[in-house]
Coordinates of C-alpha atoms in Angstrom, one line a residue:
Chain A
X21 CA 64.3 73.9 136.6
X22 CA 65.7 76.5 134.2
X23 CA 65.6 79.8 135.1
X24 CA 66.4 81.6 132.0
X25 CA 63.1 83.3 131.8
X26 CA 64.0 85.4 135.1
X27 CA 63.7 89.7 134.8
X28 CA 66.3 90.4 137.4
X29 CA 65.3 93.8 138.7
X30 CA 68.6 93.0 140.6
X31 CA 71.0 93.1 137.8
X32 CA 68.8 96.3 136.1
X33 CA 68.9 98.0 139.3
X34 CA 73.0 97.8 139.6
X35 CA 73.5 99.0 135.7
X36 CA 71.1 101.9 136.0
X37 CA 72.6 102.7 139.9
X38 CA 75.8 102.3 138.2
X39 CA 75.2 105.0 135.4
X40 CA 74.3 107.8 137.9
X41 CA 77.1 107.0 139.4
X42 CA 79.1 107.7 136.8
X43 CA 77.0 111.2 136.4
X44 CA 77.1 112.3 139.9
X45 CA 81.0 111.2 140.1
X46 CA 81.8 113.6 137.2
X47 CA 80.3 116.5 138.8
X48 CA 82.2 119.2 139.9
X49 CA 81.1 121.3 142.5
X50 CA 77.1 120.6 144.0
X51 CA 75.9 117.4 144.1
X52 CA 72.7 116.2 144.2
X53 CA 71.2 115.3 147.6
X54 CA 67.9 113.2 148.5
X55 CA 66.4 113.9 151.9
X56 CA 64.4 111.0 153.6
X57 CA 61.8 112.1 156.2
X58 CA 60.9 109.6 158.4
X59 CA 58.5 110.0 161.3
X60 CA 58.8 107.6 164.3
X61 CA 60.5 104.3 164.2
X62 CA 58.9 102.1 162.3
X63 CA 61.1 98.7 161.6
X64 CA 60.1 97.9 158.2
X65 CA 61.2 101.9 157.1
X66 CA 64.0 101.4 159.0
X67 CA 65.0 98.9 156.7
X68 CA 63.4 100.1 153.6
X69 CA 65.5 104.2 154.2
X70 CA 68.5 102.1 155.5
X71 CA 68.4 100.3 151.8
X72 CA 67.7 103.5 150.4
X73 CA 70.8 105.4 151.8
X74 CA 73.2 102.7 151.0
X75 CA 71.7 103.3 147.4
X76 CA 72.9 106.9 147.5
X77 CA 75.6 106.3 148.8
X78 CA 76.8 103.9 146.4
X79 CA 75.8 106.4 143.6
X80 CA 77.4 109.8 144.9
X81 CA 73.9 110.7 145.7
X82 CA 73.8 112.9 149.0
X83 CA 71.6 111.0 151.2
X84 CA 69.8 112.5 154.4
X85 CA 68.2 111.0 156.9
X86 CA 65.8 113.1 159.4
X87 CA 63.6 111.6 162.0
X88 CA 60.9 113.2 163.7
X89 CA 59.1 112.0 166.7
X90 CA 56.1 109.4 166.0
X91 CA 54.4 112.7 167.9
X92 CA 55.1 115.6 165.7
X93 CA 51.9 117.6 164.2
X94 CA 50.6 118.1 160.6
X95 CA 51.7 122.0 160.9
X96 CA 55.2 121.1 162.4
X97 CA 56.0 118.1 159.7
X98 CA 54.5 121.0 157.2
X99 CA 57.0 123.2 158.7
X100 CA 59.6 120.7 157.9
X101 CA 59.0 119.7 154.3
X102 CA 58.6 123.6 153.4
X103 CA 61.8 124.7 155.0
X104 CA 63.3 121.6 152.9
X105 CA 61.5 123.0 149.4
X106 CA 63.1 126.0 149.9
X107 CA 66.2 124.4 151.0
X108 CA 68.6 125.0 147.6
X109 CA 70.9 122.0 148.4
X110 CA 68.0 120.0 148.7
X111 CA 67.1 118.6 145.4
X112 CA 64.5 115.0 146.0
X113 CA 62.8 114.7 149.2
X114 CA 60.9 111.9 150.3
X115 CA 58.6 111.0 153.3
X116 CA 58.5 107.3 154.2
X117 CA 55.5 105.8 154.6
X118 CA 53.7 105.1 156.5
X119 CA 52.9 107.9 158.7
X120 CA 51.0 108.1 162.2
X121 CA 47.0 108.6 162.5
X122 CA 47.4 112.6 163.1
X123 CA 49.2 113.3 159.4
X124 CA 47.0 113.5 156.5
X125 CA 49.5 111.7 154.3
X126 CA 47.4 112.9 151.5
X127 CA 48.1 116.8 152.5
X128 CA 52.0 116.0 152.8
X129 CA 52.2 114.6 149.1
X130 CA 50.9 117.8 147.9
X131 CA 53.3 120.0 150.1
X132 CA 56.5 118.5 148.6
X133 CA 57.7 120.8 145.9
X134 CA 57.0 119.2 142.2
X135 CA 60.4 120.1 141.4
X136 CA 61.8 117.8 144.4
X137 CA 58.9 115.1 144.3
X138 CA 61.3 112.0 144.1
X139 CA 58.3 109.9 144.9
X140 CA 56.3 111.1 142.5
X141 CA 53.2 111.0 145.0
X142 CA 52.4 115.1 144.3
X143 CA 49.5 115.2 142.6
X144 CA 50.5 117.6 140.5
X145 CA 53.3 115.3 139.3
X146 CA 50.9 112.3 138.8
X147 CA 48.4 114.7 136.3
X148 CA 51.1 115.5 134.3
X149 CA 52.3 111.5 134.7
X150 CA 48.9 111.3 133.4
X151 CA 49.0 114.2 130.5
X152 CA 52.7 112.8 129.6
X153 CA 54.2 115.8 130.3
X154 CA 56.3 114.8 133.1
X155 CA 60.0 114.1 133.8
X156 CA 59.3 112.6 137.4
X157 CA 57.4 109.3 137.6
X158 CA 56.1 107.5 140.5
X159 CA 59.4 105.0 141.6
X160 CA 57.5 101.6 141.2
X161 CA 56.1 101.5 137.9
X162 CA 59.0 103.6 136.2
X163 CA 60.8 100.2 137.8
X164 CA 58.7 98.1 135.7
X165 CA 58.3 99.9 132.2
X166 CA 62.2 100.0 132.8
X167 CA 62.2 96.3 132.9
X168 CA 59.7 95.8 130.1
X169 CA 61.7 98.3 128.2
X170 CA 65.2 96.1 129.1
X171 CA 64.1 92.8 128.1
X172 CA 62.4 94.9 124.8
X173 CA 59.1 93.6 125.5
X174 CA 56.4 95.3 123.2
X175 CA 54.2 97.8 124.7
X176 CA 51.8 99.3 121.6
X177 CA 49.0 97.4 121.1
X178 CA 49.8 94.8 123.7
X179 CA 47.1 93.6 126.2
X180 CA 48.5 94.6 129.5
X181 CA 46.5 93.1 132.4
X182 CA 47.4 95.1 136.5
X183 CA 45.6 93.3 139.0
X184 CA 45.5 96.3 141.7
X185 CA 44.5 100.0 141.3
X186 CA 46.6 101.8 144.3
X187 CA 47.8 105.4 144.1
X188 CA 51.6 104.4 143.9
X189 CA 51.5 101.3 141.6
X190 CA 48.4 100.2 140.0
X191 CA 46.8 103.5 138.3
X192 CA 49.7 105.3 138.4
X193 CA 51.5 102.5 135.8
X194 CA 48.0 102.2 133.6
X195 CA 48.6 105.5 132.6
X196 CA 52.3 105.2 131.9
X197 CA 51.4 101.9 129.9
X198 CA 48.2 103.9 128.0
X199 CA 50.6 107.1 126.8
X200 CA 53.0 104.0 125.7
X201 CA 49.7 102.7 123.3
X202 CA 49.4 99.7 125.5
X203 CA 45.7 98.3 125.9
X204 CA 45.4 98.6 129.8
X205 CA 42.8 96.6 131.6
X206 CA 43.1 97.9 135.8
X207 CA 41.5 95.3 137.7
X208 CA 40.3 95.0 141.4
X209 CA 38.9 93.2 144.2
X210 CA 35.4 93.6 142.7
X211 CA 36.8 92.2 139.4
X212 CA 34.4 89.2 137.8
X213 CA 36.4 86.2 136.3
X214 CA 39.7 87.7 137.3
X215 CA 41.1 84.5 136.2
X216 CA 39.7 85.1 132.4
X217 CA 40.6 88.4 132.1
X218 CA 44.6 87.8 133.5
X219 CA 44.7 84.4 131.5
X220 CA 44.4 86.6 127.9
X221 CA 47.1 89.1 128.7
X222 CA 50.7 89.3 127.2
X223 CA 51.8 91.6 130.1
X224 CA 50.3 90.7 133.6
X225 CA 51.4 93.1 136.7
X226 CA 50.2 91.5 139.9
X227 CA 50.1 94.6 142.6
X228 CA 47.2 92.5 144.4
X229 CA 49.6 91.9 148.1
X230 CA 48.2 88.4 148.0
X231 CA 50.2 85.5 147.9
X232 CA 49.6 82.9 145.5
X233 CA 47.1 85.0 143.6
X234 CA 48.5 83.9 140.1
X235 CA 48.6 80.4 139.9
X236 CA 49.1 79.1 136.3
X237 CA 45.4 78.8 135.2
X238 CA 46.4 82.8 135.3
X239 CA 48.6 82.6 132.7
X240 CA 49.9 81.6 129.0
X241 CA 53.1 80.6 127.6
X242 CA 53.7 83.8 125.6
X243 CA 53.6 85.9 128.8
X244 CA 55.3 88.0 130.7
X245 CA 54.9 88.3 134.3
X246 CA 55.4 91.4 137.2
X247 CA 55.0 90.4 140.5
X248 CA 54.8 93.6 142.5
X249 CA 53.7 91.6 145.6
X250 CA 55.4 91.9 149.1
X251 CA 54.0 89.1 151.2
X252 CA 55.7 87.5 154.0
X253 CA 54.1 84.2 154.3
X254 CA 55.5 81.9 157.2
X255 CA 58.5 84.4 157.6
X256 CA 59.2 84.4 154.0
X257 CA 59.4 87.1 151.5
X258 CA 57.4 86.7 148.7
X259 CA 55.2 88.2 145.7
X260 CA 51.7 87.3 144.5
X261 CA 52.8 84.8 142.0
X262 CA 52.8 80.7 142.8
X263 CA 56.5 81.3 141.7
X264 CA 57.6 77.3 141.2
X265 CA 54.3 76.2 139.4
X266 CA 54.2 79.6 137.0
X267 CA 57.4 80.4 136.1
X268 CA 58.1 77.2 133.8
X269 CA 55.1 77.9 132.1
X270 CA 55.5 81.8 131.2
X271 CA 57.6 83.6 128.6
X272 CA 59.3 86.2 131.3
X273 CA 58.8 86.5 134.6
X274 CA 60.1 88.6 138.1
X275 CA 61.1 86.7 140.6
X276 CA 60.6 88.4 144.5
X277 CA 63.1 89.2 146.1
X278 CA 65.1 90.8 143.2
X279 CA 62.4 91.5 140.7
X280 CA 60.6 94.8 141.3
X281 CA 61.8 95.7 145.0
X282 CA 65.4 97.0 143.7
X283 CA 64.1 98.7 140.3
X284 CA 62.0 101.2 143.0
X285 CA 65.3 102.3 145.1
X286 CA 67.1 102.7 141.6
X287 CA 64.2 104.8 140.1
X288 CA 64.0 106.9 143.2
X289 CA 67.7 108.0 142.7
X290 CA 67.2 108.6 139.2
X291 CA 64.0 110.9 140.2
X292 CA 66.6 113.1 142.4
X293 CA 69.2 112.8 139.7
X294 CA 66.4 114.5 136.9
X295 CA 65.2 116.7 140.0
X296 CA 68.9 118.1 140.3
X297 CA 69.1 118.6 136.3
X298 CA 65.8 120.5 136.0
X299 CA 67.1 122.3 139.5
X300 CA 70.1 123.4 136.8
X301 CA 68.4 124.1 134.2
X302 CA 66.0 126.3 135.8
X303 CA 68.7 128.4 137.6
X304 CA 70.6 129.2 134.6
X305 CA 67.0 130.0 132.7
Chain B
X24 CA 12.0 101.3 115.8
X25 CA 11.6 101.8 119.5
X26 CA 13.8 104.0 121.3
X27 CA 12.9 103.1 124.8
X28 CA 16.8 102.2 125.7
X29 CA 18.2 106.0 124.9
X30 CA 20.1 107.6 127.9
X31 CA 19.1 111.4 126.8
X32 CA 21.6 113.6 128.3
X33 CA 19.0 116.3 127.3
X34 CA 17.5 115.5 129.6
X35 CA 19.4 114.9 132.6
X36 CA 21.4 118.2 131.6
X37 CA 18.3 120.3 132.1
X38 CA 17.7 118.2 135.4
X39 CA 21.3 119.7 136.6
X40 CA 20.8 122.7 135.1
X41 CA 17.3 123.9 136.9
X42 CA 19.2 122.1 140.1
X43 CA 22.2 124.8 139.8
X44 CA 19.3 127.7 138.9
X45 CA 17.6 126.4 141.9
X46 CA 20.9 127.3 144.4
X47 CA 22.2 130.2 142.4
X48 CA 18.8 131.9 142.6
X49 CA 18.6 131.7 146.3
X50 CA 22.2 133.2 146.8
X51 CA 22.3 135.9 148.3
X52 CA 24.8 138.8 147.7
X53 CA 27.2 137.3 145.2
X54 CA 27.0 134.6 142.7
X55 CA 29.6 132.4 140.7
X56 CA 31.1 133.9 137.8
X57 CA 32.7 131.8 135.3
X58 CA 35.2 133.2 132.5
X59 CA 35.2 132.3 128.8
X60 CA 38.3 133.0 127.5
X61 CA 38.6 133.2 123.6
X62 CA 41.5 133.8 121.2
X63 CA 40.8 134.4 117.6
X64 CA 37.7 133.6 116.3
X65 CA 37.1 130.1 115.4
X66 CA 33.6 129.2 114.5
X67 CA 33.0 126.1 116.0
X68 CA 34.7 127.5 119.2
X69 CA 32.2 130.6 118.5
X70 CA 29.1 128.1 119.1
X71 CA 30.1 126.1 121.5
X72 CA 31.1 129.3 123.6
X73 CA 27.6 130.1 122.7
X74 CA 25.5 127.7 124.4
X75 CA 27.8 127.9 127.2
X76 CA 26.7 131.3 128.3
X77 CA 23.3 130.2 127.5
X78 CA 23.4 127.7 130.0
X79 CA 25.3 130.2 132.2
X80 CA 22.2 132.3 131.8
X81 CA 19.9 129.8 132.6
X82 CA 21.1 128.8 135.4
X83 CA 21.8 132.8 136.9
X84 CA 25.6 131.9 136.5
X85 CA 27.6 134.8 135.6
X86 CA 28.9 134.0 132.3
X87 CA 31.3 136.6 130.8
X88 CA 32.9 136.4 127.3
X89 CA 36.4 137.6 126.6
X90 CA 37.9 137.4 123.4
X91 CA 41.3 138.0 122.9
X92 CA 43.3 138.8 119.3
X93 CA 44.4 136.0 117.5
X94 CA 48.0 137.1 117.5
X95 CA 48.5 137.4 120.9
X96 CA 51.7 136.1 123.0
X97 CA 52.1 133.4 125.5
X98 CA 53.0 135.6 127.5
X99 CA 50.5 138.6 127.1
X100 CA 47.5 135.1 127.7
X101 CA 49.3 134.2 130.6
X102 CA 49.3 137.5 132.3
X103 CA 45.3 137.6 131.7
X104 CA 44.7 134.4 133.1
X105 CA 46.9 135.4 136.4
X106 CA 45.0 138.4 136.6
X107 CA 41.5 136.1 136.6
X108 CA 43.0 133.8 138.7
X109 CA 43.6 136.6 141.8
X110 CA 40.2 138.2 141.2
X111 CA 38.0 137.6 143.9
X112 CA 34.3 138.2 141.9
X113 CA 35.9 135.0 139.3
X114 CA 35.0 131.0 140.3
X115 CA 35.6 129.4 137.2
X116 CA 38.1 130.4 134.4
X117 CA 37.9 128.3 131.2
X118 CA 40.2 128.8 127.8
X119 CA 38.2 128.1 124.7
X120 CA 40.7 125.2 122.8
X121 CA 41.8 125.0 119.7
X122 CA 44.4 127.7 120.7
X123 CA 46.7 129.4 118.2
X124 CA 49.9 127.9 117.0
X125 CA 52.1 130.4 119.4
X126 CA 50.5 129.3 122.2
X127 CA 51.1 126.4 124.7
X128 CA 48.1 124.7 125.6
X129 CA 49.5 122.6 128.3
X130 CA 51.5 125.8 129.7
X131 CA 48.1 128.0 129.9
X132 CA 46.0 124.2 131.3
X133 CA 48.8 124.6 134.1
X134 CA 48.5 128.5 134.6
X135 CA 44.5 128.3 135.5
X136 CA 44.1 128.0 139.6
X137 CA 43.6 124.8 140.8
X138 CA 40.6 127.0 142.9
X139 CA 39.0 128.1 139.2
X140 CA 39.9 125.6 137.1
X141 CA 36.4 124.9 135.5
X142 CA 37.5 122.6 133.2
X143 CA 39.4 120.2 135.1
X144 CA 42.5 120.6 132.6
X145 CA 44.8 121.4 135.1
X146 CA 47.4 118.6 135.7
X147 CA 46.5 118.9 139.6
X148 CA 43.2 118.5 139.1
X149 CA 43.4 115.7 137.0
X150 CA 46.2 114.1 139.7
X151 CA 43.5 114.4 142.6
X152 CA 40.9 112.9 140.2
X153 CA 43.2 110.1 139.8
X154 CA 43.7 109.8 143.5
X155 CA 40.1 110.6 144.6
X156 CA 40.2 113.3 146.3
X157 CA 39.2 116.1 143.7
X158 CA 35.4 118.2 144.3
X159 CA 36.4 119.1 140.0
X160 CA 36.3 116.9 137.6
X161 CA 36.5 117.3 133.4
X162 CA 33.7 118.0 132.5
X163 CA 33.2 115.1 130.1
X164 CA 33.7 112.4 131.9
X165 CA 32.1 113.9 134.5
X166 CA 28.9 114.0 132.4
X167 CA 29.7 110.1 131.4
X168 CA 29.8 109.1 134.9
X169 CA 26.5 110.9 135.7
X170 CA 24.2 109.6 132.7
X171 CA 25.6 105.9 133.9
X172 CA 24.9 106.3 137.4
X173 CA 20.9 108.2 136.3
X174 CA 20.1 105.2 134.6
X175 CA 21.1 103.1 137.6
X176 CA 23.8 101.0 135.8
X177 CA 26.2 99.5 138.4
X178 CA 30.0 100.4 138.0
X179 CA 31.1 98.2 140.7
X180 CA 33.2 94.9 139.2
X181 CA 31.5 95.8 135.7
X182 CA 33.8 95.6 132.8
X183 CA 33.5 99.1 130.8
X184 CA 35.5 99.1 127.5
X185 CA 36.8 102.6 126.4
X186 CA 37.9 103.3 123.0
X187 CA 40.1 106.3 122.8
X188 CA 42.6 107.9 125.3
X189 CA 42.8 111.2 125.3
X190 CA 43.9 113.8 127.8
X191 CA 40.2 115.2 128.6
X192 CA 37.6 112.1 127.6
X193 CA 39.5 108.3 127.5
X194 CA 42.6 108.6 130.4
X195 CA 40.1 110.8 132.9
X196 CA 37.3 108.5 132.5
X197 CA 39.4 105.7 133.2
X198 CA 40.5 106.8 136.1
X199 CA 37.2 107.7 137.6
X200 CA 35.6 105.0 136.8
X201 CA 38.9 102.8 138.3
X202 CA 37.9 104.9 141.4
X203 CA 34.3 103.3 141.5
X204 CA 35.3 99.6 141.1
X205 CA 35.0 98.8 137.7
X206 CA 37.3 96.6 135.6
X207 CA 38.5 99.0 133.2
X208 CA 40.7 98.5 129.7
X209 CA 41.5 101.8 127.3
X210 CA 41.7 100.7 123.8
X211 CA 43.8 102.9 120.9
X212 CA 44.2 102.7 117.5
X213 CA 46.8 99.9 117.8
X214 CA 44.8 97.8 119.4
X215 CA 44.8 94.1 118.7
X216 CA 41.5 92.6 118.2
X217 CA 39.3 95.5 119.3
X218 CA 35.8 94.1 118.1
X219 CA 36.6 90.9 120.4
X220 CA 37.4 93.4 123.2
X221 CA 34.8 95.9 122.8
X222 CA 31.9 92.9 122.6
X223 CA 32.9 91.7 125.9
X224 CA 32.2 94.8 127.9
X225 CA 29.3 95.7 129.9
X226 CA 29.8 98.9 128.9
X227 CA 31.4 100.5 126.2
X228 CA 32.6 104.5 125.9
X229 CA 33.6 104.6 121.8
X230 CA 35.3 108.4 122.3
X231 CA 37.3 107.3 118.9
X232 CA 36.1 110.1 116.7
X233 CA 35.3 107.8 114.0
X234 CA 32.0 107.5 112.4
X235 CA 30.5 104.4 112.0
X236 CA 33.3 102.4 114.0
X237 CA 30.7 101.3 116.2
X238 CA 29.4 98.1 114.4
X239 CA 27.1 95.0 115.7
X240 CA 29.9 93.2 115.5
X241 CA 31.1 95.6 118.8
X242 CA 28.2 95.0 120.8
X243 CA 25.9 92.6 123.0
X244 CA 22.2 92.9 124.6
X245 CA 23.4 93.6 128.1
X246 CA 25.7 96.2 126.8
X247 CA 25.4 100.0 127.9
X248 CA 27.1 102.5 124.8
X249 CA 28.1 106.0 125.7
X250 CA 28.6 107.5 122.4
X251 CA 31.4 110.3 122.7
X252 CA 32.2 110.8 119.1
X253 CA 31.7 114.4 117.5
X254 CA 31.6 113.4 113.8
X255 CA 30.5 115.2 110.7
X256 CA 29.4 112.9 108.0
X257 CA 28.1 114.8 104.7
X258 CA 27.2 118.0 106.7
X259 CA 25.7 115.9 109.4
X260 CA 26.9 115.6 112.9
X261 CA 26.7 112.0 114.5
X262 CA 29.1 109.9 117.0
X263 CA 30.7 106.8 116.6
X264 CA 27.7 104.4 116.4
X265 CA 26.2 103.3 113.6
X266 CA 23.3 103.9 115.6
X267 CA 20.6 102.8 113.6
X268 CA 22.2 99.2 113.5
X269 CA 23.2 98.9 116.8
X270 CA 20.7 100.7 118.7
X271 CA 17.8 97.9 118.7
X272 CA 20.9 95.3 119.9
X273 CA 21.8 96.8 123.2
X274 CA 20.4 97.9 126.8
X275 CA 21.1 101.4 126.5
X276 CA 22.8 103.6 123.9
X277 CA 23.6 108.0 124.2
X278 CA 22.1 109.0 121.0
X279 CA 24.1 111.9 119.1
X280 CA 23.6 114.7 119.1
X281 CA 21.5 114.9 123.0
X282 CA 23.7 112.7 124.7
X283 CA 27.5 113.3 126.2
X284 CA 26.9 116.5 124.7
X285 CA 24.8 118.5 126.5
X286 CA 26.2 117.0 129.9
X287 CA 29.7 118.6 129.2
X288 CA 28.3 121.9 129.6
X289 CA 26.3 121.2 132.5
X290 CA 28.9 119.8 134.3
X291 CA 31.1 122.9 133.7
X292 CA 28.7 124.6 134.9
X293 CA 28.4 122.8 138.5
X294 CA 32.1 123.0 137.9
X295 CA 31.8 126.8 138.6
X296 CA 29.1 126.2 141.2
X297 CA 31.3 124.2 143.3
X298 CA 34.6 126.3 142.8
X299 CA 32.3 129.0 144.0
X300 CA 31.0 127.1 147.3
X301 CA 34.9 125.9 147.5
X302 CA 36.3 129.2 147.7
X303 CA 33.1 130.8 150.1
X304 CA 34.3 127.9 152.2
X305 CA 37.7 128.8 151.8
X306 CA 37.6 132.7 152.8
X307 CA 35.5 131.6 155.9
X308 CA 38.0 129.4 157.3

């Protein structure tokens, strides 16, 4: 089976690490610094912050790891995130999801300071994701229109098809993809003849979490295909694409692991690396 | 011809009007106040601000009129909107667009509270719209959402087609109506095949700004049309249908002028209302 049709978000990932790198290692005097917030111990963000500090660490970045109990309150992880806005060393900070019952994760995202919002999840940052205005975009589908962008797939006046329509991937990228003269169709779990719709797209982004979702009456040969699916089916890691029956028969494709998962880490240091240069710019203004 | 499938936004407007008259009349003490803010004096800008404090009147909303010069700085409008923003007796604060050449639009949309921000232009605003938690929407789509849901059309797994993708009608609307379940795709001018896509959808928004786009080629007898356009053809003002064509073809159609129209400024208007019951609730807590 040839696998030349393969997006590696792996080998992306290391060239874009690799050029802040090269930023943050000619820097004399502050660095930048990213500060990950986790609450409790949860063994999936274990994993996820532990993949994310290697990241910074790699880069130059000045990665931070604080962990508050699973029993902290809303006012005392407020407490935390506002001392860390005000914090002038502190340039990204994220919170790991997700968070216990009493935190209104919805109230956190707006507490992070735009100007440090290396999610992206502020809504403030997402309107102006949404106006074009912004310099900050939410880590996943920056990953992706990097990837489109890499392999210079077309994005005006291409039919893009997103199967999902969550806060951090699915509406969050329509917009990116609309400001880039795409024609966006955001599909959902109440979508009629999903199949119909996905089959006539050149782009299709799958952010459904359903394994096998796309099988290859989903698709056409002149496609191009993002899984954004993190299944674990039978202890194995993998997307919402039928991988072995789809990817002969599609134009591009990501594979999972190594397709989108990487391209979010990489996109999350580059937020804290703009973060730090607007950080600049504004203290010399 | 009969005109039994028009959605008159006449006369759900005056529905939502009397219903804000209704609650302002029986306030007690004090009632909303909602600021016009003009600079220059544009004509068209000079009407619509017209029957906006008509409605205001209506309705028993405080409506008050400030024109600036022409020639004023960014910073000398800024400082007038921050000085709106921290008085008490003002619930909704709206800037009149087009806006002179010195002045930065998206700088003053960013100025206006969050609290007051009447027109939804704000990029926070429009970030909680996108991630459903906003009581403010623009006022537009707002208007759009509430003539579809009058006439009973289910949004849920419908496939709405919307033609244009602007910062206050196309990318808004999408996102709301992404919120309520229906399969959305934003067209633009580079659009492939936009005929083919528009005479799929259940229901299509044409917010193009093109008269006569709107064709019978573009439609089918189950489709709903929300007519956004604002067009002046030979002195006379009409959308983007080529309405006496397509009207007898489909389920329901806005007519222009009396449809979108008239809803914008009713839903600025409970705009103001709710900033007003927002901020009572507000200086309780």
């Amino acid at each position: 089976m040839s696998l030349q049709n393969l997006i590696s978000g792996k080998e992306l990932s290391k060239i874009i690490l690799t050029k802040i790198k090269d930023q943050v290692t000619k820097m004399v005097g502050e660095k930048p610094q990213l500060v990950i917030v986790q609450v409790g111990n949860n063994p999936a963000s274990n994993k996820y912050i532990q993949h994310k500090l290697r990241a910074c660490e790699y880069t130059g970045i000045i990665g931070t790891h604080l962990v508050f109990p699973e029993t902290i309150s809303q006012v005392d992880l407020e407490k935390q995130i506002i001392t860390l806005n005000q914090e002038e060393q502190v340039h990204g900070i994220i919170v790991q999801l997700p968070l216990p019952k009493q935190i209104d994760e919805q109230r956190i995202n707006e507490i992070i300071s735009v100007t440090k919002d290396a999610d992206g999840f502020n809504p403030a940052t997402l309107g102006k994701v949404v106006l074009n205005t912004s310099t900050i975009f939410p880590a996943t589908p920056a990953g992706i229109v990097k990837l489109l962008e890499w392999k210079n797939i077309e994005l005006a006046g291409t039919n893009v098809v997103i199967i999902g329509r969550s806060n951090i991937v699915g509406k969050p990228l329509a917009n990116m993809l609309i400001n880039k003269s795409a024609t966006v169709t955001v599909c959902n779990t109440k979508t009629k003849n999903l199949q119909e719709i996905a089959a006539k797209a050149n782009i299709l982004v799958s952010a459904a979490g359903s394994a096998k979702l796309i099988t290859p009456k989903f698709v056409n040969e002149n496609m191009t295909i993002i899984d954004v699916g993190a299944n674990f089916v039978d202890g194995k890691y993998c997307g919402d694409v039928d991988f072995e029956s789809v990817q002969p028969l599609v134009k591009y494709i990501t594979p999972v692991p190594g397709g989108v998962g990487p391209m979010t880490i990489a996109c999350l240091l580059e937020n804290t690396l703009t973060s730090f240069k607007n950080q600049q710019i504004a203290t010399k203004n």
